[in-house]
Short mmCIF file of C-alpha atoms in Angstrom, two decimals:
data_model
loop_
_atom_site.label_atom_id
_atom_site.label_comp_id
_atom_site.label_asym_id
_atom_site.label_seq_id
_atom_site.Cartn_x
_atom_site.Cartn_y
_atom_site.Cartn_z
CA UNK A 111 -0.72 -14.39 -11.13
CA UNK A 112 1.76 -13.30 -8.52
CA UNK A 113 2.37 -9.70 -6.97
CA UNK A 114 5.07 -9.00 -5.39
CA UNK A 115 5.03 -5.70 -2.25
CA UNK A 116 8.49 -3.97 -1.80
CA UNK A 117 8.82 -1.73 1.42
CA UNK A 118 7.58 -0.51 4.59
CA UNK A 119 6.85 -2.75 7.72
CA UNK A 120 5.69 -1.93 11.05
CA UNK A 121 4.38 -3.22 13.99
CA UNK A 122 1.33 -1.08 15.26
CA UNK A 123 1.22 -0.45 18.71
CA UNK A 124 -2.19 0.22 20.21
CA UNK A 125 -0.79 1.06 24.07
CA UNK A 126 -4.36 2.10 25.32
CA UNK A 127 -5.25 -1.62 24.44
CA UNK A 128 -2.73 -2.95 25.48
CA UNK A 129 -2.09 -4.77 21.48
CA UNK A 130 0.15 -4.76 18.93
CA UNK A 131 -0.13 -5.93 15.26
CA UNK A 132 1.82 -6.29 12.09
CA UNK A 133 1.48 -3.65 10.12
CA UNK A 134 2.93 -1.00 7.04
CA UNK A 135 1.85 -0.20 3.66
CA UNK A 136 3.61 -3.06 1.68
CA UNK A 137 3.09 -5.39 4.41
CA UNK A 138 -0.67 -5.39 4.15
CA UNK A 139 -1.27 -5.24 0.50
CA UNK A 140 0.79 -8.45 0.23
CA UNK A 141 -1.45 -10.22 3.44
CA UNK A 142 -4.64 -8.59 1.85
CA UNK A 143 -3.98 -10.04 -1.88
CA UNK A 144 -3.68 -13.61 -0.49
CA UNK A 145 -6.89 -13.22 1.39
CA UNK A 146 -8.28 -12.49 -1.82
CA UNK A 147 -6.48 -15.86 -3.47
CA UNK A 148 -3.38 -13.96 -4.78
CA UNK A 149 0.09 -15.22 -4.89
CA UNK A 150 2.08 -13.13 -2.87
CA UNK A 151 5.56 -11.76 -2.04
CA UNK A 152 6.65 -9.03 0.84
CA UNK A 153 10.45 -7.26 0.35
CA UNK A 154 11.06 -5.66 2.84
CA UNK A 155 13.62 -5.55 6.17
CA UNK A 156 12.91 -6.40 9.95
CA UNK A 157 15.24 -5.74 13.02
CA UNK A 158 16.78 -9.06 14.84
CA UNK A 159 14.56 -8.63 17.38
CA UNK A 160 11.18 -10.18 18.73
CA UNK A 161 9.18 -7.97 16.70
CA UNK A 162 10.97 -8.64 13.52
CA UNK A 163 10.22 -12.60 13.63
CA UNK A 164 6.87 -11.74 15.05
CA UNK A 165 6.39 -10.21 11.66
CA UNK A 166 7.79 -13.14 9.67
CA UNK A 167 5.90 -15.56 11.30
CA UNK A 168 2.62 -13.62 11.00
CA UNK A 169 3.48 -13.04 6.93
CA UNK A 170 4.39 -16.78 6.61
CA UNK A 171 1.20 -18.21 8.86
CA UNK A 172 -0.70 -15.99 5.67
CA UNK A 173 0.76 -17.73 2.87
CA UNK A 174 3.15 -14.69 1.59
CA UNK A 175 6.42 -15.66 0.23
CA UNK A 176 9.32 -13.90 2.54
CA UNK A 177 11.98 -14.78 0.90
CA UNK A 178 13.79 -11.75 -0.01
CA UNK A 179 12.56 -10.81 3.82
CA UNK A 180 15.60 -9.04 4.95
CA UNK A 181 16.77 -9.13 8.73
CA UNK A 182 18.95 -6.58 9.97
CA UNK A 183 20.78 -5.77 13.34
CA UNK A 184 18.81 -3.85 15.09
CA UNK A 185 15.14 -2.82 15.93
CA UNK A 186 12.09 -3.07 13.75
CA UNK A 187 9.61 -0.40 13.00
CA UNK A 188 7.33 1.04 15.66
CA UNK A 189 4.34 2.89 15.38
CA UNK A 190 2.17 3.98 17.99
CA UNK A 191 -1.66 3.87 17.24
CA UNK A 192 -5.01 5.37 18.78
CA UNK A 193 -8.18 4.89 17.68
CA UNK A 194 -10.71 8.46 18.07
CA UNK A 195 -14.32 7.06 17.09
CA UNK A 196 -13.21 3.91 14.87
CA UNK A 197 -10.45 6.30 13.26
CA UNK A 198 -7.03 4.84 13.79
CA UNK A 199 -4.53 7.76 14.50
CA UNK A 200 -0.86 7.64 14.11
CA UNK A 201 1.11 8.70 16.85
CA UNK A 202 5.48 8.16 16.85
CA UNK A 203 7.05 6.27 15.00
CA UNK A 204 10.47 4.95 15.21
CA UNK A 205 11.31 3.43 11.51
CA UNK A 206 14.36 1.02 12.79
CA UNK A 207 15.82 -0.66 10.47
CA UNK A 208 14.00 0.37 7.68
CA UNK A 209 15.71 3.56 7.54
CA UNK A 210 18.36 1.92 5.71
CA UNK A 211 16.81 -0.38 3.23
CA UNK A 212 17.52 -0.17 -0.24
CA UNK A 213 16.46 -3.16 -2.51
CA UNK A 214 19.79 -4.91 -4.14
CA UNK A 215 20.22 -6.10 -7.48
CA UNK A 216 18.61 -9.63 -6.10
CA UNK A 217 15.28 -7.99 -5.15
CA UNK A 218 15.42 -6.63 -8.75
CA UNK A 219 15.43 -9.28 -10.24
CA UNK A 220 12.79 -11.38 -8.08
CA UNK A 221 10.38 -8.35 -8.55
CA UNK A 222 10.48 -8.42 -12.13
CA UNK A 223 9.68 -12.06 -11.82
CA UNK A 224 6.32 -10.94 -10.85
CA UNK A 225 3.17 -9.89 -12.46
CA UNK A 226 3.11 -6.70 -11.08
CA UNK A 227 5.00 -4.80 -8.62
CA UNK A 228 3.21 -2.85 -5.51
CA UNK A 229 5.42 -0.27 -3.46
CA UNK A 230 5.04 3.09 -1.97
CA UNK A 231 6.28 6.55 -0.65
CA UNK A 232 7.47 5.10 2.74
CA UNK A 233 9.45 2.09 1.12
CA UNK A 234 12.45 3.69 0.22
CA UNK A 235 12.03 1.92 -3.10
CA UNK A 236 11.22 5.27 -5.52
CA UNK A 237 14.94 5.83 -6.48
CA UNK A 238 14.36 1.85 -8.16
CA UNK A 239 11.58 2.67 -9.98
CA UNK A 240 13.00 3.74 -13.42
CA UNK A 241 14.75 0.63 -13.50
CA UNK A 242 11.56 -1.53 -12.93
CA UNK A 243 9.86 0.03 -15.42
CA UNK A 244 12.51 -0.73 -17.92
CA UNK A 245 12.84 -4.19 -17.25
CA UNK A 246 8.99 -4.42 -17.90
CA UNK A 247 7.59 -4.31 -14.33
CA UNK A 248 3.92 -3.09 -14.50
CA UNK A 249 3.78 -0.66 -11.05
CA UNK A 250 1.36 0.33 -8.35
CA UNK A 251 2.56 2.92 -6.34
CA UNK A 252 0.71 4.54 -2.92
CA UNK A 253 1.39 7.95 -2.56
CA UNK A 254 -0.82 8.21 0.41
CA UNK A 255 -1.68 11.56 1.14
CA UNK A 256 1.76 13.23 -0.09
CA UNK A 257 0.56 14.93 -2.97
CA UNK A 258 3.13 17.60 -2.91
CA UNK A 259 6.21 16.13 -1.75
CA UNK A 260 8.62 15.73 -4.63
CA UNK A 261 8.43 12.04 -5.17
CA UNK A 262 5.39 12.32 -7.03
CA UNK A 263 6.62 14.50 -9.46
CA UNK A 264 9.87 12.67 -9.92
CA UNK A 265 8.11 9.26 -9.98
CA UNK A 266 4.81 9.42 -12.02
CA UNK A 267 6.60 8.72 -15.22
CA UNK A 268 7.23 5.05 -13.94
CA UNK A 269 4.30 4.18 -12.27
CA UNK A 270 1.11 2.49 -14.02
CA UNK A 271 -1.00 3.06 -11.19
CA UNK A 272 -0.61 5.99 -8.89
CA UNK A 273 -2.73 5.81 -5.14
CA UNK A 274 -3.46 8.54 -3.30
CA UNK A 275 -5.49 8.74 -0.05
CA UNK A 276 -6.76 12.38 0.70
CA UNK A 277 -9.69 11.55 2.43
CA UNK A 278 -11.60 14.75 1.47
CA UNK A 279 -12.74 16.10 -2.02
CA UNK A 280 -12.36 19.38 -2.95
CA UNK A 281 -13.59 19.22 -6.37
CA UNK A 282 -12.03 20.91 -9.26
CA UNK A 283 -8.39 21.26 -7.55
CA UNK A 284 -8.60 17.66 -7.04
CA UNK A 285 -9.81 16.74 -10.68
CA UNK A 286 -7.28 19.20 -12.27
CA UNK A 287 -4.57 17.61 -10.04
CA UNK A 288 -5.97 14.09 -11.45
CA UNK A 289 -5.56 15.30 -14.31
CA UNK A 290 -1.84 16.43 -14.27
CA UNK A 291 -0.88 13.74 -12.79
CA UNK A 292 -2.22 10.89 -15.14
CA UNK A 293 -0.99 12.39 -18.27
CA UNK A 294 2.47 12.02 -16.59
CA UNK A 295 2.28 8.43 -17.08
CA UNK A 296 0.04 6.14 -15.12
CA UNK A 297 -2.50 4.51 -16.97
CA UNK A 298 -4.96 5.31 -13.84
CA UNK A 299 -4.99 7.96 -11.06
CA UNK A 300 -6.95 6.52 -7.91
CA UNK A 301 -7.65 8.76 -4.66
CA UNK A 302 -9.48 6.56 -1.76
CA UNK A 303 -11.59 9.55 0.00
CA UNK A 304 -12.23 7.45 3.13
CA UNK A 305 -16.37 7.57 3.78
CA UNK A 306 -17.05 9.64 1.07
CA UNK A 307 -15.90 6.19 -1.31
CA UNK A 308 -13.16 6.50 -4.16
CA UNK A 309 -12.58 8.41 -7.57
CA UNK A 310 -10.42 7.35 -10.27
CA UNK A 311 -9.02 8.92 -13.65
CA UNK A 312 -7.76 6.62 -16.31
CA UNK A 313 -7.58 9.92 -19.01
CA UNK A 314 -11.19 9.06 -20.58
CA UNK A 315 -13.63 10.64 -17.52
CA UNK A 316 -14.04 10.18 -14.27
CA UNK A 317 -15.25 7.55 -12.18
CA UNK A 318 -16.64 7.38 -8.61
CA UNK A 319 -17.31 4.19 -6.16
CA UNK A 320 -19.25 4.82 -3.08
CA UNK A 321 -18.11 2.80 0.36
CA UNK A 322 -19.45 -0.57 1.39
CA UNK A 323 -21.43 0.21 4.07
CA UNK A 324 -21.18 -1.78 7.37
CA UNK A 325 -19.42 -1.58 10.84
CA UNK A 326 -16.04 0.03 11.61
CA UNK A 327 -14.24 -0.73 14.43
CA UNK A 328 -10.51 0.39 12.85
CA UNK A 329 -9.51 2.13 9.93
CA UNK A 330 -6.24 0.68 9.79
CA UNK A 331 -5.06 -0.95 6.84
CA UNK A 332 -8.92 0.26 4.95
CA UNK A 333 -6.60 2.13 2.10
CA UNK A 334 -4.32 -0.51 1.59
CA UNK A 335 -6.97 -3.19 1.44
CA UNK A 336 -8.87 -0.80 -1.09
CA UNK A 337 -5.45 -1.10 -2.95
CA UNK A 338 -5.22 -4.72 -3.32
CA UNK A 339 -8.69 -5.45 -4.13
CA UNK A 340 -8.43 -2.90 -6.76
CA UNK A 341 -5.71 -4.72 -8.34
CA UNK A 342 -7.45 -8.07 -8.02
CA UNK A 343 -9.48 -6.35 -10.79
CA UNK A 344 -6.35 -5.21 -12.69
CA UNK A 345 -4.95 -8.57 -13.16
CA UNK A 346 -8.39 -10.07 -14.22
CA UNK A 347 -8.39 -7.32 -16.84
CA UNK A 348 -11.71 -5.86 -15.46
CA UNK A 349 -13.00 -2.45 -16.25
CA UNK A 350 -12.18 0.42 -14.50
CA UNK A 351 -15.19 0.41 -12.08
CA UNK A 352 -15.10 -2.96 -11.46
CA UNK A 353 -11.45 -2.75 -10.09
CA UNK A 354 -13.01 -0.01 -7.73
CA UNK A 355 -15.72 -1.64 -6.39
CA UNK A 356 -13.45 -4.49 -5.51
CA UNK A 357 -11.36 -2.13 -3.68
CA UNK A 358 -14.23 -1.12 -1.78
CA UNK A 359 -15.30 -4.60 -0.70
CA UNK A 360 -12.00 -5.58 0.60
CA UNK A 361 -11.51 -2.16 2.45
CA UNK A 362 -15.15 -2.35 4.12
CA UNK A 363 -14.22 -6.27 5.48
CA UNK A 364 -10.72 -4.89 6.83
CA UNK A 365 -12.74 -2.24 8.73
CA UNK A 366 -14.99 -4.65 11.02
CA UNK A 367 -11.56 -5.66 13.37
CA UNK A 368 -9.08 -3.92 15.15
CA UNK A 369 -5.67 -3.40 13.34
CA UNK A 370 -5.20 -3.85 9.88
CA UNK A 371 -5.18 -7.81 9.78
#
């Protein structure tokens, strides 16, 4: 099985300690799926600069194909990162040369050479979606917690699994909005709810996965690792709450060291 991640990159700058790490949403779902033994792609673009083959070299030391890596003139994502109580916080963030990727009719086609297709609201990659799905790319897409900007609306149609992290559950609202949001099209809604665990509507019921209990020292990267264990399960054809508590397992490892790998 191989999954290919389209979008957002970062480096993750924690000034206070004086440490930065690679970083962003597609970024670590393609390092976290080959730590769990899965064949792995990253598109996505860098800057020219130090940071931007810092990031190359960190994907390619982990085994994840960069090929359709693109480098651009210019500087590569920033983000500036504080941890409150084990709680990573994001502070500025400068998005370089990602502001201008688009995927080309290349990337097309070597994402729908893979078994499924991970992406999200930061990758600049929704406006490709439709055209995915037609070509018969299955589709996980992170909304993190953007539940109302319009990309959800305009994208659920494509997507076979839709992500959202909203950290808190406010019951009904967020089972009616479950709800509306699966019979657009995804086979399964998931929302991560960071320590109160994970809840996920495939259009049968409702099921809930508590957290893996243990240390955290960063919460960076815990949603995204959630992600990609979840679709460990996904491409094993488990059931539903299987996939979940795989998600859980690989987000409670990623929170026992600082930045998200």
């Amino acid at each position: 099985m191989r999954v290919a991640a389209a979008g957002d990159n970062c480096i993750d700058v924690y000034a206070a300690q004086g440490r930065s790490y690679p970083g962003g949403n597609a970024v670590n779902v393609a390092v976290y799926l080959r730590r769990l033994g899965v064949d792995s792609s990253y598109v996505g673009a860098v800057g020219d600069d130090a940071h931007g083959d810092l990031l190359r070299r960190a994907l390619e030391g982990k085994g994840v194909d960069t090929s359709h890596l693109h480098v651009a003139p210019g500087s590569t994502a920033l983000t500036q990162i504080s941890v409150v109580d084990g709680n990573r916080v994001f502070g500025e963030h400068a998005e370089g040369v990602m502001e201008q990727f688009r995927l080309t009719a290349d990337d097309l086609d070597f994402l729908c050479g893979h078994d499924l297709v991970v992406t999200g609201i930061w990758g600049h990659t929704a406006p490709d979606l439709a055209t995915l799905k037609a070509r018969g790319a299955t589709i996980a897409f992170d909304y993190s917690d953007q539940a109302e900007d319009p990309v959800v609306e305009a994208s659920l149609g494509d997507v076979d699994y839709a992500f959202f992290g909203l950290e808190t559950d406010d019951g009904d609202d967020l089972r009616a909005f479950m709800r509306r949001a699966q019979a657009r099209g995804p086979a399964c809604v998931v929302v991560t709810l960071g320590a109160r665990g994970s809840i996920a509507y495939d259009g049968a019921g409702f099921t809930l996965t508590a957290p893996v209990a243990g240390e955290v020292v960063d919460t960076m990267g815990a949603g995204d690792s959630y992600i990609a264990g979840f679709l460990t399960g996904v491409l094993d054809g488990r059931p539903l709450a299987e996939c979940m508590a795989r998600g859980a397992a690989s987000s409670a490892v990623t929170l026992t060291y600082p930045g998200a790998w």
